[in-house]
């Protein structure tokens, strides 16, 4: 671990120097919050979903394997995801810490991550659990639209762009993810309950878990996350 990155926000003046993990069901707001937090601390936002989608759009061998699995709303096998993550956190921009979004997602991934972080000399991770009633996420998921160019996340119901289908920031086209169709939401939620929800107990046992009520507004959730992360940095 090298010297830490400096946060721009005065309330978070200390460096991050660790991994922050966002845990929560599809549509809980992991991407929305992880991106902001990473920006605040000047560290990479590592979304395994985005990394896999990038592989799909570039038609890499990993993308070819992941595409049908993601289209069904199932998890990509641990071995593929772990290799991708291990390679990514070797890069120098991760030396000051990073924010995971959607990783780890199984107990095996969490165990491997623990070993990897210790090997690289990081402090134990901070885990933010975005807790939300699954009944609330359907509207968030089916309403989500993402800018093709800069990845900005909108919602046609709750956070619409000024012009339909167009990103406010850069005029890019807004797309709907193939797995955000209503019929794929149920299998994604089932995969979360079966394979990822056990991580709540796993990280609680390790004393790393901070639960946040993710049914609140985006600014309210963000405020709570800032309190947790800035208090621990
Ligand atoms: P991934 O891309 O990680 O998707 P996900 O976990 O299903 O989560 P989402 O991106 O749907 O939701 P989010 O919590 O990020 O919410 P967001 O902030 O966008 O994974 C996709 C697939 O890739 C998986 O199914 C799997 O196949 C594969 N995969 C990825 N990682 C893997 C791994 N580690 N292992 C194996 N397979 C893996 O917000 C959603 C919407 O809600 C937006 O419109 C937003 O504007 C809105 N919103 C956000 N917060 C609020 C709020 N507080 N109030 C109102 N609206 C809000």
mmCIF file with all atom_site columns, N, CA and C and ligand atoms in Angstrom, residues 24-33 47-50 52-53 66 69-71 73-78 81 101-106 109 130 140-141 143-145 153-156 158-159 177 179-180 188 214-219 221, ligand 1:
data_model
loop_
_atom_site.group_PDB
_atom_site.id
_atom_site.type_symbol
_atom_site.label_atom_id
_atom_site.label_alt_id
_atom_site.label_comp_id
_atom_site.label_asym_id
_atom_site.label_entity_id
_atom_site.label_seq_id
_atom_site.pdbx_PDB_ins_code
_atom_site.Cartn_x
_atom_site.Cartn_y
_atom_site.Cartn_z
_atom_site.occupancy
_atom_site.B_iso_or_equiv
_atom_site.pdbx_formal_charge
_atom_site.auth_seq_id
_atom_site.auth_comp_id
_atom_site.auth_asym_id
_atom_site.auth_atom_id
_atom_site.pdbx_PDB_model_num
ATOM   1   N N   . UNK A 1 24  ? -25.529 -5.230  -1.838  1.00 0.00 ? 24  UNK A N   1
ATOM   2   C CA  . UNK A 1 24  ? -26.969 -4.972  -1.826  1.00 0.00 ? 24  UNK A CA  1
ATOM   3   C C   . UNK A 1 24  ? -27.610 -5.560  -3.060  1.00 0.00 ? 24  UNK A C   1
ATOM   4   N N   . UNK A 1 25  ? -28.929 -5.733  -3.040  1.00 0.00 ? 25  UNK A N   1
ATOM   5   C CA  . UNK A 1 25  ? -29.606 -6.359  -4.182  1.00 0.00 ? 25  UNK A CA  1
ATOM   6   C C   . UNK A 1 25  ? -29.558 -5.483  -5.432  1.00 0.00 ? 25  UNK A C   1
ATOM   7   N N   . UNK A 1 26  ? -29.868 -6.070  -6.591  1.00 0.00 ? 26  UNK A N   1
ATOM   8   C CA  . UNK A 1 26  ? -29.974 -5.280  -7.809  1.00 0.00 ? 26  UNK A CA  1
ATOM   9   C C   . UNK A 1 26  ? -30.884 -4.079  -7.559  1.00 0.00 ? 26  UNK A C   1
ATOM   10  N N   . UNK A 1 27  ? -30.469 -2.918  -8.036  1.00 0.00 ? 27  UNK A N   1
ATOM   11  C CA  . UNK A 1 27  ? -31.307 -1.721  -7.920  1.00 0.00 ? 27  UNK A CA  1
ATOM   12  C C   . UNK A 1 27  ? -31.243 -1.032  -6.570  1.00 0.00 ? 27  UNK A C   1
ATOM   13  N N   . UNK A 1 28  ? -30.403 -1.519  -5.656  1.00 0.00 ? 28  UNK A N   1
ATOM   14  C CA  . UNK A 1 28  ? -30.328 -0.889  -4.327  1.00 0.00 ? 28  UNK A CA  1
ATOM   15  C C   . UNK A 1 28  ? -29.677 0.485   -4.391  1.00 0.00 ? 28  UNK A C   1
ATOM   16  N N   . UNK A 1 29  ? -28.883 0.722   -5.459  1.00 0.00 ? 29  UNK A N   1
ATOM   17  C CA  . UNK A 1 29  ? -28.199 2.023   -5.583  1.00 0.00 ? 29  UNK A CA  1
ATOM   18  C C   . UNK A 1 29  ? -26.688 1.904   -5.428  1.00 0.00 ? 29  UNK A C   1
ATOM   19  N N   . UNK A 1 30  ? -26.147 0.702   -5.597  1.00 0.00 ? 30  UNK A N   1
ATOM   20  C CA  . UNK A 1 30  ? -24.698 0.490   -5.431  1.00 0.00 ? 30  UNK A CA  1
ATOM   21  C C   . UNK A 1 30  ? -23.898 1.343   -6.421  1.00 0.00 ? 30  UNK A C   1
ATOM   22  N N   . UNK A 1 31  ? -24.287 1.272   -7.695  1.00 0.00 ? 31  UNK A N   1
ATOM   23  C CA  . UNK A 1 31  ? -23.547 2.016   -8.720  1.00 0.00 ? 31  UNK A CA  1
ATOM   24  C C   . UNK A 1 31  ? -23.639 3.516   -8.491  1.00 0.00 ? 31  UNK A C   1
ATOM   25  N N   . UNK A 1 32  ? -24.840 3.996   -8.205  1.00 0.00 ? 32  UNK A N   1
ATOM   26  C CA  . UNK A 1 32  ? -25.057 5.434   -7.982  1.00 0.00 ? 32  UNK A CA  1
ATOM   27  C C   . UNK A 1 32  ? -24.148 5.934   -6.863  1.00 0.00 ? 32  UNK A C   1
ATOM   28  N N   . UNK A 1 33  ? -24.110 5.220   -5.754  1.00 0.00 ? 33  UNK A N   1
ATOM   29  C CA  . UNK A 1 33  ? -23.354 5.688   -4.590  1.00 0.00 ? 33  UNK A CA  1
ATOM   30  C C   . UNK A 1 33  ? -21.858 5.387   -4.724  1.00 0.00 ? 33  UNK A C   1
ATOM   31  N N   . UNK A 1 47  ? -16.654 -1.659  -10.797 1.00 0.00 ? 47  UNK A N   1
ATOM   32  C CA  . UNK A 1 47  ? -17.923 -2.370  -10.924 1.00 0.00 ? 47  UNK A CA  1
ATOM   33  C C   . UNK A 1 47  ? -17.668 -3.626  -11.749 1.00 0.00 ? 47  UNK A C   1
ATOM   34  N N   . UNK A 1 48  ? -17.839 -4.793  -11.133 1.00 0.00 ? 48  UNK A N   1
ATOM   35  C CA  . UNK A 1 48  ? -17.618 -6.025  -11.903 1.00 0.00 ? 48  UNK A CA  1
ATOM   36  C C   . UNK A 1 48  ? -18.670 -6.161  -13.005 1.00 0.00 ? 48  UNK A C   1
ATOM   37  N N   . UNK A 1 49  ? -19.882 -5.646  -12.765 1.00 0.00 ? 49  UNK A N   1
ATOM   38  C CA  . UNK A 1 49  ? -20.905 -5.656  -13.812 1.00 0.00 ? 49  UNK A CA  1
ATOM   39  C C   . UNK A 1 49  ? -20.440 -4.843  -15.021 1.00 0.00 ? 49  UNK A C   1
ATOM   40  N N   . UNK A 1 50  ? -19.913 -3.633  -14.771 1.00 0.00 ? 50  UNK A N   1
ATOM   41  C CA  . UNK A 1 50  ? -19.419 -2.788  -15.884 1.00 0.00 ? 50  UNK A CA  1
ATOM   42  C C   . UNK A 1 50  ? -18.243 -3.469  -16.590 1.00 0.00 ? 50  UNK A C   1
ATOM   43  N N   . UNK A 1 52  ? -17.633 -6.633  -16.855 1.00 0.00 ? 52  UNK A N   1
ATOM   44  C CA  . UNK A 1 52  ? -18.142 -7.743  -17.676 1.00 0.00 ? 52  UNK A CA  1
ATOM   45  C C   . UNK A 1 52  ? -18.853 -7.213  -18.919 1.00 0.00 ? 52  UNK A C   1
ATOM   46  N N   . UNK A 1 53  ? -19.648 -6.138  -18.743 1.00 0.00 ? 53  UNK A N   1
ATOM   47  C CA  . UNK A 1 53  ? -20.356 -5.558  -19.912 1.00 0.00 ? 53  UNK A CA  1
ATOM   48  C C   . UNK A 1 53  ? -19.350 -5.019  -20.936 1.00 0.00 ? 53  UNK A C   1
ATOM   49  N N   . UNK A 1 66  ? -19.616 -14.728 -20.565 1.00 0.00 ? 66  UNK A N   1
ATOM   50  C CA  . UNK A 1 66  ? -20.487 -14.043 -19.594 1.00 0.00 ? 66  UNK A CA  1
ATOM   51  C C   . UNK A 1 66  ? -21.842 -13.657 -20.189 1.00 0.00 ? 66  UNK A C   1
ATOM   52  N N   . UNK A 1 69  ? -24.970 -15.844 -19.633 1.00 0.00 ? 69  UNK A N   1
ATOM   53  C CA  . UNK A 1 69  ? -25.213 -16.010 -18.182 1.00 0.00 ? 69  UNK A CA  1
ATOM   54  C C   . UNK A 1 69  ? -25.874 -14.750 -17.631 1.00 0.00 ? 69  UNK A C   1
ATOM   55  N N   . UNK A 1 70  ? -25.320 -13.587 -17.996 1.00 0.00 ? 70  UNK A N   1
ATOM   56  C CA  . UNK A 1 70  ? -25.878 -12.319 -17.507 1.00 0.00 ? 70  UNK A CA  1
ATOM   57  C C   . UNK A 1 70  ? -27.276 -12.094 -18.078 1.00 0.00 ? 70  UNK A C   1
ATOM   58  N N   . UNK A 1 71  ? -27.482 -12.522 -19.325 1.00 0.00 ? 71  UNK A N   1
ATOM   59  C CA  . UNK A 1 71  ? -28.801 -12.348 -19.946 1.00 0.00 ? 71  UNK A CA  1
ATOM   60  C C   . UNK A 1 71  ? -29.867 -13.143 -19.197 1.00 0.00 ? 71  UNK A C   1
ATOM   61  N N   . UNK A 1 73  ? -29.752 -13.553 -15.963 1.00 0.00 ? 73  UNK A N   1
ATOM   62  C CA  . UNK A 1 73  ? -29.831 -13.001 -14.606 1.00 0.00 ? 73  UNK A CA  1
ATOM   63  C C   . UNK A 1 73  ? -29.114 -13.844 -13.573 1.00 0.00 ? 73  UNK A C   1
ATOM   64  N N   . UNK A 1 74  ? -28.189 -14.708 -14.052 1.00 0.00 ? 74  UNK A N   1
ATOM   65  C CA  . UNK A 1 74  ? -27.426 -15.557 -13.117 1.00 0.00 ? 74  UNK A CA  1
ATOM   66  C C   . UNK A 1 74  ? -26.049 -14.956 -12.877 1.00 0.00 ? 74  UNK A C   1
ATOM   67  N N   . UNK A 1 75  ? -25.335 -15.496 -11.889 1.00 0.00 ? 75  UNK A N   1
ATOM   68  C CA  . UNK A 1 75  ? -23.987 -15.004 -11.607 1.00 0.00 ? 75  UNK A CA  1
ATOM   69  C C   . UNK A 1 75  ? -22.966 -15.677 -12.515 1.00 0.00 ? 75  UNK A C   1
ATOM   70  N N   . UNK A 1 76  ? -21.980 -14.899 -12.934 1.00 0.00 ? 76  UNK A N   1
ATOM   71  C CA  . UNK A 1 76  ? -20.861 -15.428 -13.716 1.00 0.00 ? 76  UNK A CA  1
ATOM   72  C C   . UNK A 1 76  ? -19.985 -16.246 -12.748 1.00 0.00 ? 76  UNK A C   1
ATOM   73  N N   . UNK A 1 77  ? -19.414 -17.394 -13.205 1.00 0.00 ? 77  UNK A N   1
ATOM   74  C CA  . UNK A 1 77  ? -18.647 -18.245 -12.279 1.00 0.00 ? 77  UNK A CA  1
ATOM   75  C C   . UNK A 1 77  ? -17.514 -17.489 -11.565 1.00 0.00 ? 77  UNK A C   1
ATOM   76  N N   . UNK A 1 78  ? -17.332 -17.848 -10.302 1.00 0.00 ? 78  UNK A N   1
ATOM   77  C CA  . UNK A 1 78  ? -16.316 -17.195 -9.469  1.00 0.00 ? 78  UNK A CA  1
ATOM   78  C C   . UNK A 1 78  ? -14.947 -17.132 -10.148 1.00 0.00 ? 78  UNK A C   1
ATOM   79  N N   . UNK A 1 81  ? -14.608 -14.268 -12.583 1.00 0.00 ? 81  UNK A N   1
ATOM   80  C CA  . UNK A 1 81  ? -14.683 -12.938 -11.958 1.00 0.00 ? 81  UNK A CA  1
ATOM   81  C C   . UNK A 1 81  ? -13.428 -12.670 -11.130 1.00 0.00 ? 81  UNK A C   1
ATOM   82  N N   . UNK A 1 101 ? -18.156 -2.273  -6.493  1.00 0.00 ? 101 UNK A N   1
ATOM   83  C CA  . UNK A 1 101 ? -19.607 -2.192  -6.709  1.00 0.00 ? 101 UNK A CA  1
ATOM   84  C C   . UNK A 1 101 ? -20.016 -3.522  -7.339  1.00 0.00 ? 101 UNK A C   1
ATOM   85  N N   . UNK A 1 102 ? -20.707 -4.366  -6.551  1.00 0.00 ? 102 UNK A N   1
ATOM   86  C CA  . UNK A 1 102 ? -21.145 -5.660  -7.096  1.00 0.00 ? 102 UNK A CA  1
ATOM   87  C C   . UNK A 1 102 ? -20.117 -6.763  -6.933  1.00 0.00 ? 102 UNK A C   1
ATOM   88  N N   . UNK A 1 103 ? -19.125 -6.535  -6.134  1.00 0.00 ? 103 UNK A N   1
ATOM   89  C CA  . UNK A 1 103 ? -18.102 -7.542  -5.827  1.00 0.00 ? 103 UNK A CA  1
ATOM   90  C C   . UNK A 1 103 ? -17.666 -7.343  -4.382  1.00 0.00 ? 103 UNK A C   1
ATOM   91  N N   . UNK A 1 104 ? -17.471 -8.392  -3.587  1.00 0.00 ? 104 UNK A N   1
ATOM   92  C CA  . UNK A 1 104 ? -17.748 -9.785  -3.890  1.00 0.00 ? 104 UNK A CA  1
ATOM   93  C C   . UNK A 1 104 ? -19.242 -10.084 -3.867  1.00 0.00 ? 104 UNK A C   1
ATOM   94  N N   . UNK A 1 105 ? -19.585 -11.230 -4.447  1.00 0.00 ? 105 UNK A N   1
ATOM   95  C CA  . UNK A 1 105 ? -20.990 -11.599 -4.591  1.00 0.00 ? 105 UNK A CA  1
ATOM   96  C C   . UNK A 1 105 ? -21.270 -13.008 -4.119  1.00 0.00 ? 105 UNK A C   1
ATOM   97  N N   . UNK A 1 106 ? -20.230 -13.698 -3.717  1.00 0.00 ? 106 UNK A N   1
ATOM   98  C CA  . UNK A 1 106 ? -20.396 -15.029 -3.120  1.00 0.00 ? 106 UNK A CA  1
ATOM   99  C C   . UNK A 1 106 ? -19.408 -15.108 -1.960  1.00 0.00 ? 106 UNK A C   1
ATOM   100 N N   . UNK A 1 109 ? -15.934 -15.594 -3.230  1.00 0.00 ? 109 UNK A N   1
ATOM   101 C CA  . UNK A 1 109 ? -15.309 -14.349 -3.720  1.00 0.00 ? 109 UNK A CA  1
ATOM   102 C C   . UNK A 1 109 ? -14.820 -13.507 -2.539  1.00 0.00 ? 109 UNK A C   1
ATOM   103 N N   . UNK A 1 130 ? -26.325 -1.826  1.428   1.00 0.00 ? 130 UNK A N   1
ATOM   104 C CA  . UNK A 1 130 ? -27.492 -1.016  1.066   1.00 0.00 ? 130 UNK A CA  1
ATOM   105 C C   . UNK A 1 130 ? -28.729 -1.897  1.232   1.00 0.00 ? 130 UNK A C   1
ATOM   106 N N   . UNK A 1 140 ? -36.994 0.844   -9.769  1.00 0.00 ? 140 UNK A N   1
ATOM   107 C CA  . UNK A 1 140 ? -35.662 1.408   -9.971  1.00 0.00 ? 140 UNK A CA  1
ATOM   108 C C   . UNK A 1 140 ? -34.951 0.724   -11.140 1.00 0.00 ? 140 UNK A C   1
ATOM   109 N N   . UNK A 1 141 ? -35.090 -0.612  -11.191 1.00 0.00 ? 141 UNK A N   1
ATOM   110 C CA  . UNK A 1 141 ? -34.347 -1.360  -12.220 1.00 0.00 ? 141 UNK A CA  1
ATOM   111 C C   . UNK A 1 141 ? -34.955 -1.132  -13.604 1.00 0.00 ? 141 UNK A C   1
ATOM   112 N N   . UNK A 1 143 ? -36.719 1.264   -14.575 1.00 0.00 ? 143 UNK A N   1
ATOM   113 C CA  . UNK A 1 143 ? -36.665 2.683   -14.976 1.00 0.00 ? 143 UNK A CA  1
ATOM   114 C C   . UNK A 1 143 ? -35.263 3.179   -15.265 1.00 0.00 ? 143 UNK A C   1
ATOM   115 N N   . UNK A 1 144 ? -34.268 2.337   -14.986 1.00 0.00 ? 144 UNK A N   1
ATOM   116 C CA  . UNK A 1 144 ? -32.880 2.805   -15.148 1.00 0.00 ? 144 UNK A CA  1
ATOM   117 C C   . UNK A 1 144 ? -32.495 2.986   -16.621 1.00 0.00 ? 144 UNK A C   1
ATOM   118 N N   . UNK A 1 145 ? -31.817 4.063   -16.905 1.00 0.00 ? 145 UNK A N   1
ATOM   119 C CA  . UNK A 1 145 ? -31.206 4.290   -18.216 1.00 0.00 ? 145 UNK A CA  1
ATOM   120 C C   . UNK A 1 145 ? -29.788 4.776   -17.950 1.00 0.00 ? 145 UNK A C   1
ATOM   121 N N   . UNK A 1 153 ? -25.952 7.447   -14.503 1.00 0.00 ? 153 UNK A N   1
ATOM   122 C CA  . UNK A 1 153 ? -27.168 6.647   -14.293 1.00 0.00 ? 153 UNK A CA  1
ATOM   123 C C   . UNK A 1 153 ? -28.383 7.554   -14.090 1.00 0.00 ? 153 UNK A C   1
ATOM   124 N N   . UNK A 1 154 ? -29.453 7.293   -14.852 1.00 0.00 ? 154 UNK A N   1
ATOM   125 C CA  . UNK A 1 154 ? -30.711 8.045   -14.720 1.00 0.00 ? 154 UNK A CA  1
ATOM   126 C C   . UNK A 1 154 ? -31.822 7.069   -14.357 1.00 0.00 ? 154 UNK A C   1
ATOM   127 N N   . UNK A 1 155 ? -32.987 7.648   -14.078 1.00 0.00 ? 155 UNK A N   1
ATOM   128 C CA  . UNK A 1 155 ? -34.177 6.810   -13.903 1.00 0.00 ? 155 UNK A CA  1
ATOM   129 C C   . UNK A 1 155 ? -35.355 7.554   -14.511 1.00 0.00 ? 155 UNK A C   1
ATOM   130 N N   . UNK A 1 156 ? -36.065 6.892   -15.439 1.00 0.00 ? 156 UNK A N   1
ATOM   131 C CA  . UNK A 1 156 ? -37.124 7.612   -16.163 1.00 0.00 ? 156 UNK A CA  1
ATOM   132 C C   . UNK A 1 156 ? -38.251 8.040   -15.232 1.00 0.00 ? 156 UNK A C   1
ATOM   133 N N   . UNK A 1 158 ? -37.801 8.547   -11.530 1.00 0.00 ? 158 UNK A N   1
ATOM   134 C CA  . UNK A 1 158 ? -37.373 9.363   -10.383 1.00 0.00 ? 158 UNK A CA  1
ATOM   135 C C   . UNK A 1 158 ? -36.235 10.325  -10.683 1.00 0.00 ? 158 UNK A C   1
ATOM   136 N N   . UNK A 1 159 ? -35.434 10.036  -11.718 1.00 0.00 ? 159 UNK A N   1
ATOM   137 C CA  . UNK A 1 159 ? -34.322 10.936  -12.030 1.00 0.00 ? 159 UNK A CA  1
ATOM   138 C C   . UNK A 1 159 ? -34.191 11.029  -13.553 1.00 0.00 ? 159 UNK A C   1
ATOM   139 N N   . UNK A 1 177 ? -30.223 -1.510  -19.985 1.00 0.00 ? 177 UNK A N   1
ATOM   140 C CA  . UNK A 1 177 ? -29.472 -2.770  -19.954 1.00 0.00 ? 177 UNK A CA  1
ATOM   141 C C   . UNK A 1 177 ? -30.391 -3.928  -20.319 1.00 0.00 ? 177 UNK A C   1
ATOM   142 N N   . UNK A 1 179 ? -30.513 -6.841  -19.142 1.00 0.00 ? 179 UNK A N   1
ATOM   143 C CA  . UNK A 1 179 ? -31.004 -7.582  -17.969 1.00 0.00 ? 179 UNK A CA  1
ATOM   144 C C   . UNK A 1 179 ? -31.910 -6.734  -17.077 1.00 0.00 ? 179 UNK A C   1
ATOM   145 N N   . UNK A 1 180 ? -32.227 -5.531  -17.506 1.00 0.00 ? 180 UNK A N   1
ATOM   146 C CA  . UNK A 1 180 ? -33.158 -4.691  -16.733 1.00 0.00 ? 180 UNK A CA  1
ATOM   147 C C   . UNK A 1 180 ? -34.608 -4.880  -17.174 1.00 0.00 ? 180 UNK A C   1
ATOM   148 N N   . UNK A 1 188 ? -32.583 -12.363 -11.108 1.00 0.00 ? 188 UNK A N   1
ATOM   149 C CA  . UNK A 1 188 ? -31.465 -11.620 -10.497 1.00 0.00 ? 188 UNK A CA  1
ATOM   150 C C   . UNK A 1 188 ? -31.671 -11.516 -8.987  1.00 0.00 ? 188 UNK A C   1
ATOM   151 N N   . UNK A 1 214 ? -31.401 1.946   2.234   1.00 0.00 ? 214 UNK A N   1
ATOM   152 C CA  . UNK A 1 214 ? -31.283 2.387   0.840   1.00 0.00 ? 214 UNK A CA  1
ATOM   153 C C   . UNK A 1 214 ? -32.618 2.783   0.227   1.00 0.00 ? 214 UNK A C   1
ATOM   154 N N   . UNK A 1 215 ? -33.696 2.749   1.034   1.00 0.00 ? 215 UNK A N   1
ATOM   155 C CA  . UNK A 1 215 ? -34.982 3.190   0.482   1.00 0.00 ? 215 UNK A CA  1
ATOM   156 C C   . UNK A 1 215 ? -35.105 4.719   0.565   1.00 0.00 ? 215 UNK A C   1
ATOM   157 N N   . UNK A 1 216 ? -34.161 5.364   1.245   1.00 0.00 ? 216 UNK A N   1
ATOM   158 C CA  . UNK A 1 216 ? -34.167 6.833   1.334   1.00 0.00 ? 216 UNK A CA  1
ATOM   159 C C   . UNK A 1 216 ? -33.748 7.453   -0.005  1.00 0.00 ? 216 UNK A C   1
ATOM   160 N N   . UNK A 1 217 ? -33.822 8.780   -0.070  1.00 0.00 ? 217 UNK A N   1
ATOM   161 C CA  . UNK A 1 217 ? -33.441 9.462   -1.321  1.00 0.00 ? 217 UNK A CA  1
ATOM   162 C C   . UNK A 1 217 ? -31.931 9.317   -1.552  1.00 0.00 ? 217 UNK A C   1
ATOM   163 N N   . UNK A 1 218 ? -31.508 9.561   -2.802  1.00 0.00 ? 218 UNK A N   1
ATOM   164 C CA  . UNK A 1 218 ? -30.076 9.459   -3.132  1.00 0.00 ? 218 UNK A CA  1
ATOM   165 C C   . UNK A 1 218 ? -29.233 10.362  -2.221  1.00 0.00 ? 218 UNK A C   1
ATOM   166 N N   . UNK A 1 219 ? -29.586 11.650  -2.029  1.00 0.00 ? 219 UNK A N   1
ATOM   167 C CA  . UNK A 1 219 ? -28.744 12.490  -1.143  1.00 0.00 ? 219 UNK A CA  1
ATOM   168 C C   . UNK A 1 219 ? -28.723 12.002  0.301   1.00 0.00 ? 219 UNK A C   1
ATOM   169 N N   . UNK A 1 221 ? -29.066 8.855   1.380   1.00 0.00 ? 221 UNK A N   1
ATOM   170 C CA  . UNK A 1 221 ? -28.222 7.659   1.456   1.00 0.00 ? 221 UNK A CA  1
ATOM   171 C C   . UNK A 1 221 ? -26.752 8.078   1.389   1.00 0.00 ? 221 UNK A C   1
HETATM 172 P P1  . LIG B 2 .   ? -24.295 -5.498  -11.794 1.00 0.00 ? 1   LIG B P1  1
HETATM 173 O O1  . LIG B 2 .   ? -24.019 -4.619  -12.936 1.00 0.00 ? 1   LIG B O1  1
HETATM 174 O O2  . LIG B 2 .   ? -23.428 -5.463  -10.611 1.00 0.00 ? 1   LIG B O2  1
HETATM 175 O O3  . LIG B 2 .   ? -25.827 -5.288  -11.409 1.00 0.00 ? 1   LIG B O3  1
HETATM 176 P P2  . LIG B 2 .   ? -26.618 -5.487  -10.023 1.00 0.00 ? 1   LIG B P2  1
HETATM 177 O O4  . LIG B 2 .   ? -25.867 -5.949  -8.843  1.00 0.00 ? 1   LIG B O4  1
HETATM 178 O O5  . LIG B 2 .   ? -27.762 -6.334  -10.423 1.00 0.00 ? 1   LIG B O5  1
HETATM 179 O O6  . LIG B 2 .   ? -26.948 -4.086  -9.583  1.00 0.00 ? 1   LIG B O6  1
HETATM 180 P P3  . LIG B 2 .   ? -27.579 -2.974  -10.452 1.00 0.00 ? 1   LIG B P3  1
HETATM 181 O O7  . LIG B 2 .   ? -26.538 -2.378  -11.335 1.00 0.00 ? 1   LIG B O7  1
HETATM 182 O O8  . LIG B 2 .   ? -28.838 -3.464  -11.102 1.00 0.00 ? 1   LIG B O8  1
HETATM 183 O O9  . LIG B 2 .   ? -28.096 -1.957  -9.353  1.00 0.00 ? 1   LIG B O9  1
HETATM 184 P P4  . LIG B 2 .   ? -27.330 -0.949  -8.427  1.00 0.00 ? 1   LIG B P4  1
HETATM 185 O O10 . LIG B 2 .   ? -27.463 -1.403  -7.012  1.00 0.00 ? 1   LIG B O10 1
HETATM 186 O O11 . LIG B 2 .   ? -25.948 -0.641  -8.931  1.00 0.00 ? 1   LIG B O11 1
HETATM 187 O O12 . LIG B 2 .   ? -28.288 0.303   -8.606  1.00 0.00 ? 1   LIG B O12 1
HETATM 188 P P5  . LIG B 2 .   ? -28.068 1.691   -9.400  1.00 0.00 ? 1   LIG B P5  1
HETATM 189 O O13 . LIG B 2 .   ? -27.202 2.595   -8.599  1.00 0.00 ? 1   LIG B O13 1
HETATM 190 O O14 . LIG B 2 .   ? -27.686 1.457   -10.812 1.00 0.00 ? 1   LIG B O14 1
HETATM 191 O O15 . LIG B 2 .   ? -24.322 -7.038  -12.290 1.00 0.00 ? 1   LIG B O15 1
HETATM 192 C C1  . LIG B 2 .   ? -24.968 -7.411  -13.472 1.00 0.00 ? 1   LIG B C1  1
HETATM 193 C C2  . LIG B 2 .   ? -24.682 -8.886  -13.744 1.00 0.00 ? 1   LIG B C2  1
HETATM 194 O O16 . LIG B 2 .   ? -23.263 -9.087  -13.924 1.00 0.00 ? 1   LIG B O16 1
HETATM 195 C C3  . LIG B 2 .   ? -25.068 -9.850  -12.624 1.00 0.00 ? 1   LIG B C3  1
HETATM 196 O O17 . LIG B 2 .   ? -26.415 -10.250 -12.703 1.00 0.00 ? 1   LIG B O17 1
HETATM 197 C C4  . LIG B 2 .   ? -24.090 -11.028 -12.899 1.00 0.00 ? 1   LIG B C4  1
HETATM 198 O O18 . LIG B 2 .   ? -24.540 -11.809 -13.966 1.00 0.00 ? 1   LIG B O18 1
HETATM 199 C C5  . LIG B 2 .   ? -22.824 -10.319 -13.356 1.00 0.00 ? 1   LIG B C5  1
HETATM 200 N N1  . LIG B 2 .   ? -21.898 -10.022 -12.238 1.00 0.00 ? 1   LIG B N1  1
HETATM 201 C C6  . LIG B 2 .   ? -21.498 -8.777  -11.821 1.00 0.00 ? 1   LIG B C6  1
HETATM 202 N N2  . LIG B 2 .   ? -20.638 -8.876  -10.787 1.00 0.00 ? 1   LIG B N2  1
HETATM 203 C C7  . LIG B 2 .   ? -20.495 -10.206 -10.549 1.00 0.00 ? 1   LIG B C7  1
HETATM 204 C C8  . LIG B 2 .   ? -19.742 -10.940 -9.581  1.00 0.00 ? 1   LIG B C8  1
HETATM 205 N N3  . LIG B 2 .   ? -18.992 -10.316 -8.647  1.00 0.00 ? 1   LIG B N3  1
HETATM 206 N N4  . LIG B 2 .   ? -19.836 -12.290 -9.612  1.00 0.00 ? 1   LIG B N4  1
HETATM 207 C C9  . LIG B 2 .   ? -20.583 -12.928 -10.535 1.00 0.00 ? 1   LIG B C9  1
HETATM 208 N N5  . LIG B 2 .   ? -21.317 -12.298 -11.476 1.00 0.00 ? 1   LIG B N5  1
HETATM 209 C C10 . LIG B 2 .   ? -21.280 -10.951 -11.477 1.00 0.00 ? 1   LIG B C10 1
HETATM 210 O O19 . LIG B 2 .   ? -29.561 2.254   -9.309  1.00 0.00 ? 1   LIG B O19 1
HETATM 211 C C11 . LIG B 2 .   ? -30.630 1.604   -9.990  1.00 0.00 ? 1   LIG B C11 1
HETATM 212 C C12 . LIG B 2 .   ? -31.685 2.646   -10.386 1.00 0.00 ? 1   LIG B C12 1
HETATM 213 O O20 . LIG B 2 .   ? -32.244 3.197   -9.181  1.00 0.00 ? 1   LIG B O20 1
HETATM 214 C C13 . LIG B 2 .   ? -31.123 3.835   -11.177 1.00 0.00 ? 1   LIG B C13 1
HETATM 215 O O21 . LIG B 2 .   ? -32.061 4.235   -12.131 1.00 0.00 ? 1   LIG B O21 1
HETATM 216 C C14 . LIG B 2 .   ? -30.906 4.935   -10.120 1.00 0.00 ? 1   LIG B C14 1
HETATM 217 O O22 . LIG B 2 .   ? -31.050 6.239   -10.670 1.00 0.00 ? 1   LIG B O22 1
HETATM 218 C C15 . LIG B 2 .   ? -32.023 4.613   -9.113  1.00 0.00 ? 1   LIG B C15 1
HETATM 219 N N6  . LIG B 2 .   ? -31.668 4.903   -7.730  1.00 0.00 ? 1   LIG B N6  1
HETATM 220 C C16 . LIG B 2 .   ? -30.473 4.666   -7.101  1.00 0.00 ? 1   LIG B C16 1
HETATM 221 N N7  . LIG B 2 .   ? -30.528 5.045   -5.811  1.00 0.00 ? 1   LIG B N7  1
HETATM 222 C C17 . LIG B 2 .   ? -31.802 5.521   -5.597  1.00 0.00 ? 1   LIG B C17 1
HETATM 223 C C18 . LIG B 2 .   ? -32.468 6.062   -4.460  1.00 0.00 ? 1   LIG B C18 1
HETATM 224 N N8  . LIG B 2 .   ? -31.873 6.158   -3.261  1.00 0.00 ? 1   LIG B N8  1
HETATM 225 N N9  . LIG B 2 .   ? -33.762 6.461   -4.603  1.00 0.00 ? 1   LIG B N9  1
HETATM 226 C C19 . LIG B 2 .   ? -34.397 6.348   -5.811  1.00 0.00 ? 1   LIG B C19 1
HETATM 227 N N10 . LIG B 2 .   ? -33.802 5.864   -6.940  1.00 0.00 ? 1   LIG B N10 1
HETATM 228 C C20 . LIG B 2 .   ? -32.518 5.446   -6.820  1.00 0.00 ? 1   LIG B C20 1
#
